[in-house]
mmCIF file of C-alpha atoms and ligand atoms in Angstrom:
data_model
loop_
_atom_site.group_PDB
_atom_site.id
_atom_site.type_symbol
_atom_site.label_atom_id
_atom_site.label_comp_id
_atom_site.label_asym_id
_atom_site.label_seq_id
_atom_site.Cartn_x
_atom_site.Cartn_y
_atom_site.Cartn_z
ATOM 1 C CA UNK A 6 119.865 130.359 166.975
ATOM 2 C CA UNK A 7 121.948 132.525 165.442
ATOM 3 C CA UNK A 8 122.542 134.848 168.112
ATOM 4 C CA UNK A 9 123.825 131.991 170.509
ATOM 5 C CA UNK A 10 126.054 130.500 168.429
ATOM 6 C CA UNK A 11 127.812 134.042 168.121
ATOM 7 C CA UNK A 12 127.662 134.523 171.847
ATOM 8 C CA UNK A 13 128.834 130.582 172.545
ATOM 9 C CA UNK A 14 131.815 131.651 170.288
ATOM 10 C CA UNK A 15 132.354 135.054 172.038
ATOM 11 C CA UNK A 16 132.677 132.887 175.510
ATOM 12 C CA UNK A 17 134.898 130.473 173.773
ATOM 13 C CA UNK A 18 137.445 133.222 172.184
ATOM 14 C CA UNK A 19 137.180 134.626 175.907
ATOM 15 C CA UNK A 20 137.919 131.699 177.124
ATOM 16 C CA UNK A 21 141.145 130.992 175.497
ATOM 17 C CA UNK A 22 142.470 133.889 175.998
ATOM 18 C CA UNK A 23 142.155 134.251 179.459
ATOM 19 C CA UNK A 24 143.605 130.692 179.619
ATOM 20 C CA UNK A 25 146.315 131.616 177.292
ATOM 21 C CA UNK A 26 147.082 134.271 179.764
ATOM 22 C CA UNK A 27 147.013 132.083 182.986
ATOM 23 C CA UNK A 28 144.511 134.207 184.661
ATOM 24 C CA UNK A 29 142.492 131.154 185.386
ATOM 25 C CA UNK A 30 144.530 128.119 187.180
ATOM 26 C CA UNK A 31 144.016 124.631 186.119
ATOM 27 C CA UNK A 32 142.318 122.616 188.779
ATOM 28 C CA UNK A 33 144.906 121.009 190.536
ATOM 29 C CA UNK A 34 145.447 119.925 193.911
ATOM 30 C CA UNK A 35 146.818 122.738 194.803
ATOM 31 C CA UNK A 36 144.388 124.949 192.848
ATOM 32 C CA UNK A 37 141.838 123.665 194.943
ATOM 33 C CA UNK A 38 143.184 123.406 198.133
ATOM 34 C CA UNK A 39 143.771 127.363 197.751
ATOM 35 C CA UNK A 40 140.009 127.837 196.793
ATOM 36 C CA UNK A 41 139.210 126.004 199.883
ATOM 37 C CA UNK A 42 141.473 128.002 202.257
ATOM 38 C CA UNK A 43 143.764 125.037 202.882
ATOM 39 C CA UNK A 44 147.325 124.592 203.425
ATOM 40 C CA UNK A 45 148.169 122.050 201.793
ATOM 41 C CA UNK A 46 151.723 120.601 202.463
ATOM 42 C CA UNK A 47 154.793 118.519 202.190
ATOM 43 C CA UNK A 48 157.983 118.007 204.040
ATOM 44 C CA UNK A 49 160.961 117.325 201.385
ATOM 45 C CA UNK A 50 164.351 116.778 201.254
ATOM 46 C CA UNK A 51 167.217 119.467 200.455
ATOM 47 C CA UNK A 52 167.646 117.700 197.437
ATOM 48 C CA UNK A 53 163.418 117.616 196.273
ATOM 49 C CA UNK A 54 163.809 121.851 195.457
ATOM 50 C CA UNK A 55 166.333 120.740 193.133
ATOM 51 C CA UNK A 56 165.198 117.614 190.977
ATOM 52 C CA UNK A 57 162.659 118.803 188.141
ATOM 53 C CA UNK A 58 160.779 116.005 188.711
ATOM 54 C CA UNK A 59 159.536 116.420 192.407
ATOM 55 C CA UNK A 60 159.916 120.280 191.974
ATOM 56 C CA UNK A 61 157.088 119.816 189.190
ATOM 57 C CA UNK A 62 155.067 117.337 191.713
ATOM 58 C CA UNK A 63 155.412 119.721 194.354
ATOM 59 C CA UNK A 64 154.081 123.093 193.041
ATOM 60 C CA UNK A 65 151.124 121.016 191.379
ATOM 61 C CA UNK A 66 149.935 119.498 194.503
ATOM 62 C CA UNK A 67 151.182 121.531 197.297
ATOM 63 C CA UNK A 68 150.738 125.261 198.785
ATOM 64 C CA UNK A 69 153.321 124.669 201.438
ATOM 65 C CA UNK A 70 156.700 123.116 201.948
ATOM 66 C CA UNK A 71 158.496 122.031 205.161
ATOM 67 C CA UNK A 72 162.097 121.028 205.544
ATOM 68 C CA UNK A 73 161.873 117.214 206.956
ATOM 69 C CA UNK A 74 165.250 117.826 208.108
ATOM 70 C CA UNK A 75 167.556 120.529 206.941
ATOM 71 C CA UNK A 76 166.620 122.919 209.579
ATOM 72 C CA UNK A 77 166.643 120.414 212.324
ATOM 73 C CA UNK A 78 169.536 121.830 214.703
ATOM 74 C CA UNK A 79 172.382 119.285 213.912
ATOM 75 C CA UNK A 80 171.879 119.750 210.312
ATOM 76 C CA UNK A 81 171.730 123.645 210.093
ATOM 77 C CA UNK A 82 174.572 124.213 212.597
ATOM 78 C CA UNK A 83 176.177 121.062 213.361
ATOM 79 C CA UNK A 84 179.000 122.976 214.704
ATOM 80 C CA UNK A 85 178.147 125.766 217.040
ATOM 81 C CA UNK A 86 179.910 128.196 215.043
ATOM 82 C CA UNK A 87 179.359 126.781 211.775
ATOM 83 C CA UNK A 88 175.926 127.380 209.896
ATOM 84 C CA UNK A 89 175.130 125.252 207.153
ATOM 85 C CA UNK A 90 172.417 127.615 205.337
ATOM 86 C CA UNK A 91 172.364 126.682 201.797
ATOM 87 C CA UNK A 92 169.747 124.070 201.733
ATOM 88 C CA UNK A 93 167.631 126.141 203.832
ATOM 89 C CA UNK A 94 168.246 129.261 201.750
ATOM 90 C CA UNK A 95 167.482 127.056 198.411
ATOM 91 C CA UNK A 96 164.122 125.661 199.983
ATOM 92 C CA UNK A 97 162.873 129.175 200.822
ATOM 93 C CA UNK A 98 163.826 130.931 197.501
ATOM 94 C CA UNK A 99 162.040 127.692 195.813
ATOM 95 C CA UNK A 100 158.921 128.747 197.768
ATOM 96 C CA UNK A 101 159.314 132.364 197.427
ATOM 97 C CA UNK A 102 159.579 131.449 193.382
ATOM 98 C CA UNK A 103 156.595 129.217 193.012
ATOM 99 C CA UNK A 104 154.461 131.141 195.580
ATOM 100 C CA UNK A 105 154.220 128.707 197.946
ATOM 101 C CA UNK A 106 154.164 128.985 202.005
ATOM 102 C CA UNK A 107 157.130 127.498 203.909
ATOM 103 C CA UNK A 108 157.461 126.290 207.224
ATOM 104 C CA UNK A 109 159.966 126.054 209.834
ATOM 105 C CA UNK A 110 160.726 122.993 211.555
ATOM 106 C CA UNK A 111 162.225 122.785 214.518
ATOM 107 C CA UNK A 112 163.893 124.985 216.694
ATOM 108 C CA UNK A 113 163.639 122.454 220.096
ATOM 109 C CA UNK A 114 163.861 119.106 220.378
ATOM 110 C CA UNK A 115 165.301 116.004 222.150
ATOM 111 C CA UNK A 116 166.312 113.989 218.789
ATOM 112 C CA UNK A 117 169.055 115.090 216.029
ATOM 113 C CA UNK A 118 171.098 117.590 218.084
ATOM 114 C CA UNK A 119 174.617 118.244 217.918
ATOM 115 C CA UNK A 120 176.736 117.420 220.603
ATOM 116 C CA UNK A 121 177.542 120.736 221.775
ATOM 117 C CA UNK A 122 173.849 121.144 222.308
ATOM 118 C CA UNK A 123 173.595 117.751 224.480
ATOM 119 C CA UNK A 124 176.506 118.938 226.267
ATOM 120 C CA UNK A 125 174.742 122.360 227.799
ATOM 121 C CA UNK A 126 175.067 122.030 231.759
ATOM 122 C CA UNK A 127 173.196 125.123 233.090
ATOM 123 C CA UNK A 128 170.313 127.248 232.713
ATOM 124 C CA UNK A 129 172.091 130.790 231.153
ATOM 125 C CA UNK A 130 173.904 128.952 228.994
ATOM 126 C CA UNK A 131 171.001 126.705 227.804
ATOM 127 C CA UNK A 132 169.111 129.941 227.447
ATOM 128 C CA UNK A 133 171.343 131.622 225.333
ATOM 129 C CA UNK A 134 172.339 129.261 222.567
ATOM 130 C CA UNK A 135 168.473 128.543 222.566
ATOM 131 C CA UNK A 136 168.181 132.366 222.250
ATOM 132 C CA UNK A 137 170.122 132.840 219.460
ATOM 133 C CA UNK A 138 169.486 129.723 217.535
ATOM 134 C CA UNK A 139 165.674 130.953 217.258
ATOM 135 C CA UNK A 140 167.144 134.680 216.596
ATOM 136 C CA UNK A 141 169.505 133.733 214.378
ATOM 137 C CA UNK A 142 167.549 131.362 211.668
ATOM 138 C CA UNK A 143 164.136 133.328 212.479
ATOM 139 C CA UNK A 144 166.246 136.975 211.707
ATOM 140 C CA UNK A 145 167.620 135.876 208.626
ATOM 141 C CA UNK A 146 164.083 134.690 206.927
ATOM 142 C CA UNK A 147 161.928 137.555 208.898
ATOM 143 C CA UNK A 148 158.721 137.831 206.885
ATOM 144 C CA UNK A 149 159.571 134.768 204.502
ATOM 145 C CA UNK A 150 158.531 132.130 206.305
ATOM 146 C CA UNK A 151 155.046 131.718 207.256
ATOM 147 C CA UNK A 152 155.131 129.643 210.597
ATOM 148 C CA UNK A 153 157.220 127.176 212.631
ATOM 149 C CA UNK A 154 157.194 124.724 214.789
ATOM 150 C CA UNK A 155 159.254 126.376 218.306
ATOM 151 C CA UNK A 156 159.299 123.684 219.903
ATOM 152 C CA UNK A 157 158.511 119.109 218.715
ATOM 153 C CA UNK A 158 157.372 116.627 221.402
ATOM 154 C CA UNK A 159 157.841 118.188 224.775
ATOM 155 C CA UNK A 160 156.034 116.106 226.658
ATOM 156 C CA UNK A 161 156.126 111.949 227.510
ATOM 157 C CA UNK A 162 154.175 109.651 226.155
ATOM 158 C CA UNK A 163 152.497 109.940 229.628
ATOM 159 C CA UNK A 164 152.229 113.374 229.547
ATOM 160 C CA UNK A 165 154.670 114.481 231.425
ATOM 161 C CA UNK A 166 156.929 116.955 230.919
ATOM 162 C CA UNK A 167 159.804 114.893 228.800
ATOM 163 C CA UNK A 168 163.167 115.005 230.068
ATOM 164 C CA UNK A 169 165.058 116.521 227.216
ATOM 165 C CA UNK A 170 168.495 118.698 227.288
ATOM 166 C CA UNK A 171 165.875 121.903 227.636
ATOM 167 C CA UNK A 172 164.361 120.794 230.287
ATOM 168 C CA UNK A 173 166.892 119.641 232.745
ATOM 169 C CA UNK A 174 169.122 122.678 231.900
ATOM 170 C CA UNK A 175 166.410 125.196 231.774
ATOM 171 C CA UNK A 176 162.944 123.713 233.291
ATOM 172 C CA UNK A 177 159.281 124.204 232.321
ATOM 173 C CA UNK A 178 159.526 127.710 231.697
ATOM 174 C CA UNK A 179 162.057 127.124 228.784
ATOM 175 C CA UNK A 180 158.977 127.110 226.154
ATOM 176 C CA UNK A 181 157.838 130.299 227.360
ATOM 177 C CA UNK A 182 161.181 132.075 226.865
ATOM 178 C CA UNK A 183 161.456 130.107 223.157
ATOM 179 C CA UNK A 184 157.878 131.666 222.127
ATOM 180 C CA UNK A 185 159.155 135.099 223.623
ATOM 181 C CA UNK A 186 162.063 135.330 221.577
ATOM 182 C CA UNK A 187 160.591 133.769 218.698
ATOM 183 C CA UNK A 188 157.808 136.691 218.524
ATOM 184 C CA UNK A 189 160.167 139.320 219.175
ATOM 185 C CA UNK A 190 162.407 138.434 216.214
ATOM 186 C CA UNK A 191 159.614 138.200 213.349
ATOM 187 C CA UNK A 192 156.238 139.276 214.965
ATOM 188 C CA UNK A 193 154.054 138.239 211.978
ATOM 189 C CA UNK A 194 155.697 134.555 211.937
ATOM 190 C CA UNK A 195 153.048 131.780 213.288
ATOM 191 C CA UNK A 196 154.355 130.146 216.275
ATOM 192 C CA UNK A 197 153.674 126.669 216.783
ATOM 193 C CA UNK A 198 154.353 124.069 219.241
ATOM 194 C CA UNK A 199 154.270 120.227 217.868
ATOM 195 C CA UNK A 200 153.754 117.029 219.105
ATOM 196 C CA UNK A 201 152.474 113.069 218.628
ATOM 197 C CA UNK A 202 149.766 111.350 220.329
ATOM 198 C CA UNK A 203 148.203 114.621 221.033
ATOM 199 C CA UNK A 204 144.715 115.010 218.839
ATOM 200 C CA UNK A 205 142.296 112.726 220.777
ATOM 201 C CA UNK A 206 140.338 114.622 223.752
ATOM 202 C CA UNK A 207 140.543 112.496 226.467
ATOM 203 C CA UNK A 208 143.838 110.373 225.594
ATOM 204 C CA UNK A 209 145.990 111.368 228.973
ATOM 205 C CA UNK A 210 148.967 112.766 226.797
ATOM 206 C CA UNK A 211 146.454 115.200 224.553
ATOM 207 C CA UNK A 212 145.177 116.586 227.911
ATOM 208 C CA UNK A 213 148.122 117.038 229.408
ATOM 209 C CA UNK A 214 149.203 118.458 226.063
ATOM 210 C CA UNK A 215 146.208 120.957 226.221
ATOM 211 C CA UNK A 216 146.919 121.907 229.524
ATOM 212 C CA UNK A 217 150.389 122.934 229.187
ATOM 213 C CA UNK A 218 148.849 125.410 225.913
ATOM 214 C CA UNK A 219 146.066 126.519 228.338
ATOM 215 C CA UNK A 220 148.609 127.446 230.583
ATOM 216 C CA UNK A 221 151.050 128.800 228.215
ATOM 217 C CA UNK A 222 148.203 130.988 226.759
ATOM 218 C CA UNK A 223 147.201 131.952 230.020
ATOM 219 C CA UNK A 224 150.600 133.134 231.144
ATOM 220 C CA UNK A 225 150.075 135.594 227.698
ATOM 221 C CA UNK A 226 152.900 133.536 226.213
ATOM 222 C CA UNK A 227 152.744 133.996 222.206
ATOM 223 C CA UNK A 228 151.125 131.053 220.626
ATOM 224 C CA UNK A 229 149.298 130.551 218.066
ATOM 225 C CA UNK A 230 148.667 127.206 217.068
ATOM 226 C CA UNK A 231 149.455 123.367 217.775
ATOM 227 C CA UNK A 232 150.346 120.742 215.846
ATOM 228 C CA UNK A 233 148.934 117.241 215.596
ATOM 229 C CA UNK A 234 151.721 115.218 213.883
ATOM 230 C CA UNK A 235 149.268 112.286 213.055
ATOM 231 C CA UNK A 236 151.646 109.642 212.335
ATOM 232 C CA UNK A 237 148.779 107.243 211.938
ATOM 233 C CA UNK A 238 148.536 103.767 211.179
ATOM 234 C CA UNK A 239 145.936 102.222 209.068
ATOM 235 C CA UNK A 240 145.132 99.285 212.142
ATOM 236 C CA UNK A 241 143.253 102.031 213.790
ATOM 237 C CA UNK A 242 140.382 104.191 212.639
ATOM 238 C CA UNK A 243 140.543 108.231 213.331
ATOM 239 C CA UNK A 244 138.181 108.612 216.584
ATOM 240 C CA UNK A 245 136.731 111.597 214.963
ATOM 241 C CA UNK A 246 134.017 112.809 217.631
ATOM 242 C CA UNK A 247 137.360 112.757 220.072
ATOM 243 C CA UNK A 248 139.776 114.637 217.459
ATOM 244 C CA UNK A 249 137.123 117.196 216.597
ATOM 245 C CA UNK A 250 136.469 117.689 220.324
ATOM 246 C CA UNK A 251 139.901 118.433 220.973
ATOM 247 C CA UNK A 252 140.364 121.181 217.770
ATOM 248 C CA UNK A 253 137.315 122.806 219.478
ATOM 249 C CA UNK A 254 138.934 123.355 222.906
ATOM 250 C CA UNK A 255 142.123 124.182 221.346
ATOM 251 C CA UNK A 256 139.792 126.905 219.039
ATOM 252 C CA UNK A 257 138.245 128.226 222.472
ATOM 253 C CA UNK A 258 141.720 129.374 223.458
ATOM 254 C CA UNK A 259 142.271 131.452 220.254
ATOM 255 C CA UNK A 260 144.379 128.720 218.548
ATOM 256 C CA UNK A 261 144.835 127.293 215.181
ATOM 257 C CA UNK A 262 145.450 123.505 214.563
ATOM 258 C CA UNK A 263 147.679 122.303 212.134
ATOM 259 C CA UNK A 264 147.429 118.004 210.986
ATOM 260 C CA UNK A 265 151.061 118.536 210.855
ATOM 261 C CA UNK A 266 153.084 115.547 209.711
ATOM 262 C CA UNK A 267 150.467 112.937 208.637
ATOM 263 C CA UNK A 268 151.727 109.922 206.789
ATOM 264 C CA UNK A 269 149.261 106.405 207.388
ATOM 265 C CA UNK A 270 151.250 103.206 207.448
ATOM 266 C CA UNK A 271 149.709 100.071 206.223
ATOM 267 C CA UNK A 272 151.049 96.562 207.581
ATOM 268 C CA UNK A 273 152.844 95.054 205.192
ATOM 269 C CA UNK A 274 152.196 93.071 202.797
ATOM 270 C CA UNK A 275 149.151 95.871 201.840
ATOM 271 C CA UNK A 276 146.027 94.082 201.027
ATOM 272 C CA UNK A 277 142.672 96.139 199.555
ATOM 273 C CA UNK A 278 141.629 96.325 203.128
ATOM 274 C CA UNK A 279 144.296 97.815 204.435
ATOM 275 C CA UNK A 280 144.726 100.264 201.563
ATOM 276 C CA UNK A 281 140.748 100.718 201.905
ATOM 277 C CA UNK A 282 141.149 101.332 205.370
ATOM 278 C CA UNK A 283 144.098 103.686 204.693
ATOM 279 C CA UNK A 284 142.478 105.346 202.099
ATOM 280 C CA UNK A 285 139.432 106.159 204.803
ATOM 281 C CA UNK A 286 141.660 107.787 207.631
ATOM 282 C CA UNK A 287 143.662 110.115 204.626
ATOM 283 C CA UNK A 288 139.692 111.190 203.682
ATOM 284 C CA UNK A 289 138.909 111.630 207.084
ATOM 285 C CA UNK A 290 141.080 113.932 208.547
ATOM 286 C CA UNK A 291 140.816 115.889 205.275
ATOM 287 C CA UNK A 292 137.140 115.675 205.915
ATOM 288 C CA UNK A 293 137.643 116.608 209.434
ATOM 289 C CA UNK A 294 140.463 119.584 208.129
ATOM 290 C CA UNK A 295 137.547 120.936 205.462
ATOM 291 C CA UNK A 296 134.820 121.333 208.278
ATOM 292 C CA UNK A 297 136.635 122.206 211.456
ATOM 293 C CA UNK A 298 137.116 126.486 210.990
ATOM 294 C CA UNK A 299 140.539 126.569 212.785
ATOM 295 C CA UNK A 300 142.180 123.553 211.006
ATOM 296 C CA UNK A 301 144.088 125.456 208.266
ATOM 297 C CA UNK A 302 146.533 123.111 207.499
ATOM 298 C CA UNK A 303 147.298 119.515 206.328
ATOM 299 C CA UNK A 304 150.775 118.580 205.582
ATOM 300 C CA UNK A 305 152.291 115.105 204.437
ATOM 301 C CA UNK A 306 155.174 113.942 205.869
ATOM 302 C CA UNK A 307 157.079 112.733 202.723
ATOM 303 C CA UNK A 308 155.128 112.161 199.236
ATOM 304 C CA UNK A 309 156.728 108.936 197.954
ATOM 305 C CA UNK A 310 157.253 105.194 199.434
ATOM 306 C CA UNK A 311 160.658 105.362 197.648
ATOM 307 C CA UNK A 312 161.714 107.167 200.926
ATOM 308 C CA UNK A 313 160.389 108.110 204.152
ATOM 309 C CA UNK A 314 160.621 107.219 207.655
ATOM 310 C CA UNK A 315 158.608 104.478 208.522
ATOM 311 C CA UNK A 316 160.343 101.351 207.205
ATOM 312 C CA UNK A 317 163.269 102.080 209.765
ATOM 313 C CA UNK A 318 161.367 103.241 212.614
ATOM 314 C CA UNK A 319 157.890 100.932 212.504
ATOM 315 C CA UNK A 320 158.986 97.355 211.499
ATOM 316 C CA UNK A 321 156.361 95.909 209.242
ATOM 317 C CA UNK A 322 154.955 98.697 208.205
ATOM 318 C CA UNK A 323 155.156 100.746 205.086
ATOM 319 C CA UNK A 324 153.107 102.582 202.093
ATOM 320 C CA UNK A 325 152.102 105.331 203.948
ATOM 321 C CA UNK A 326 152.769 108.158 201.403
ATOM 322 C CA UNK A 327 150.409 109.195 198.393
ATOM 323 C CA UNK A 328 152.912 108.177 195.660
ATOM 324 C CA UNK A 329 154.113 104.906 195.314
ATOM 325 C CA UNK A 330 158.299 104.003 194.683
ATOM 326 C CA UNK A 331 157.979 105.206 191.038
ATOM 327 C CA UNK A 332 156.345 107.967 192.315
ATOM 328 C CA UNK A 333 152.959 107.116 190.552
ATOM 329 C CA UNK A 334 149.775 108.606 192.357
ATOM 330 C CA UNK A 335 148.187 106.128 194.606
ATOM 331 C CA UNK A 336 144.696 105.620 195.495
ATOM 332 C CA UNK A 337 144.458 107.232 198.562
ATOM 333 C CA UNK A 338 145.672 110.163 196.546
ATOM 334 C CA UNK A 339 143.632 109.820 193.911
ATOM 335 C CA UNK A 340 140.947 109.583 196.987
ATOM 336 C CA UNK A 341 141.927 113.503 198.204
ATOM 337 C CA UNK A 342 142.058 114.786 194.955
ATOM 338 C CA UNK A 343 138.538 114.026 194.229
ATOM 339 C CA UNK A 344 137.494 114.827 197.600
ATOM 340 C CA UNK A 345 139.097 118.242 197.260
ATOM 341 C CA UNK A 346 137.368 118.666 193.781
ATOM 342 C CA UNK A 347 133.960 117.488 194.999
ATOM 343 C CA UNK A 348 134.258 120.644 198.164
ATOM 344 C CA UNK A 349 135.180 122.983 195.909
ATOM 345 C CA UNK A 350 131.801 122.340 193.853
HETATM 346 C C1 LIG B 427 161.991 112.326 210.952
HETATM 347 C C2 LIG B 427 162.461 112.412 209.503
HETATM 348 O O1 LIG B 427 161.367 112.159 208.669
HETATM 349 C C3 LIG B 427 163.565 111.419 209.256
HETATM 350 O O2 LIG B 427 164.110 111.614 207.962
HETATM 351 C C4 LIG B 427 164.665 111.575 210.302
HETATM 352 O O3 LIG B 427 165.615 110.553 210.130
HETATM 353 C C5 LIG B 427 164.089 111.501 211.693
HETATM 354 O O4 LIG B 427 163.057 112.477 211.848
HETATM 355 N N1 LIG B 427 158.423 113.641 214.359
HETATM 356 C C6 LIG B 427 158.988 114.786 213.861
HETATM 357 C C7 LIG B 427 159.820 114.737 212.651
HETATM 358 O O5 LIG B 427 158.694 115.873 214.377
HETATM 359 O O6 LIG B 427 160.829 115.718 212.637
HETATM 360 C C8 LIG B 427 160.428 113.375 212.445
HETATM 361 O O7 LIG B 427 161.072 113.374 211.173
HETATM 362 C C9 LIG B 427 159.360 112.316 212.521
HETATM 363 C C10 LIG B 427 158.697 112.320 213.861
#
């Protein structure tokens, strides 16, 4: 009797110190989602890396950040020979500080370009501000940021190619030149390509999406991942057999898969079904994310209703995020939290 009280006081003193010291991490979100192996992210604003109050939010919860915007090409160099680096530089220090992953997000795309970039008329010139946009922002942070999307939404909505400034200057093979120079400039960076409407096997833009990788991979181009933006709304269920289908083809080429942007809308006004129904897609694809080997990441697009994207761009729709306006947790956080806890058990 004796004896065990002294040892269940040894354990205790060890305990605290080894607390005290930090060597064990409080279970957090984030805590957890590194025991598990999981990315775990968040796209911010330039301004989140400076307010204490989603700074603190973000290192508790999240392992990775990704700039919503501020490296999107008309914000970094809205002028073609003006760079606008500070909010980058701020968001990678503030990962590089808190030991967190960052992202980059993205170098080509048909939406928020400058208009010396919509102007390009032929293919050397497309090719070479291309060039040395992806040289340029990829030299600078060479070996401190962890992946990036090369290139967002390339193809239709009917899977075909989409007709964006790259591809009527340069044509198809503009991707495979990106991914060139991309690797070339940091060759331990993760090179992605991104896109919507792309993670259910069988859907004719997620084939066509998979073909253009199986190509790309074929042709030895350097990829090594996709992204599945899930943009999701909570009207329709995840089709789960379909989305694990497609990681597994994407895994039989060598590839990663990254849920990249995933924010669940809810018609508005929310009722409990909606939120319930919410609440079961979030679980899901963190479900599907836990159990699928090559899913290693799964990133919110935004963290609070207070802003965000989908009021202005789906009509009707809203609460998609994990914190509510005051930037209280909601349920279907509270809902991954618990999950997270319960897989690391
Ligand atoms: C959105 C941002 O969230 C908004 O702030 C901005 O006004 C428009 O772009 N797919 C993407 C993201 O790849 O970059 C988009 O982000 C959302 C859709």
């Amino acid at each position: 009797m004796k004896q065990n009280a002294g040892r269940t006081l040894t354990v205790l003193v060890i305990a605290m110190i080894v607390s005290l010291s930090g060597c064990i991490p409080t279970k957090t979100v984030r805590t957890n989602a590194d025991r598990l192996g999981l990315t775990f992210g968040v796209a911010v604003q330039a301004a989140d890396v400076l307010d204490p109050k989603s700074m603190k939010l973000m290192i508790s919860n999240f392992n990775e950040i990704v700039p919503e915007n501020t490296m999107k090409w008309g914000v970094i160099r809205p002028l073609k020979d003006f760079w606008n680096w500070s909010d980058m530089d701020n968001m990678v220090a503030f990962t590089e500080k808190h030991h967190m992953r960052m992202k980059g997000h993205t170098f080509l795309w048909h939406n928020q370009n400058p208009m010396y970039v919509n102007a390009l008329k032929n293919r050397d010139e497309a090719i070479a501000l291309m060039t040395e946009q992806i040289t340029t922002v990829m030299g600078r942070y060479k070996g401190r940021i962890y992946e990036y999307d090369i290139a967002n939404e390339v193809l239709a909505d009917d899977g075909s190619w989409r007709d964006t400034i790259w591809y009527r200057t340069i044509g198809p093979d503009y991707l495979d030149i990106a991914f060139r120079a991309a690797r070339a400039t940091d060759p331990d960076a993760k090179l992605l390509l991104n896109d919507y409407s792309n993670e259910v096997k069988g859907q004719p833009k997620a084939d066509a999406f998979y073909e253009l990788v199986r190509g790309m991979k074929e042709r030895g181009v350097p990829i090594d991942g996709v992204g599945f933006q899930m943009h999701l709304s909570a009207d329709y269920p995840v089709d789960e057999e379909a989305v694990r289908a497609n990681i597994c083809r994407f895994a039989d080429l060598g590839l990663t898969v990254t849920f990249s942007e995933i924010d669940v809308r809810v018609k508005l006004p929310v009722t409990p079904e909606r939120e319930a129904a919410q609440i079961g897609i979030y679980t899901k694809l963190m479900e599907i994310a836990l159990s699928e080997p090559s899913v290693k990441s799964y990133v919110m697009w935004g963290y609070t209703d207070l802003r965000g994207w989908i009021p202005q761009f789906f009509s009707g729709y809203g609460s998609a995020h994990l914190f509510d306006r005051q930037i209280k947790p909601k349920p279907a956080y509270l809902s991954l939290k618990k999950q997270l806890e319960d897989w690391v058990k």
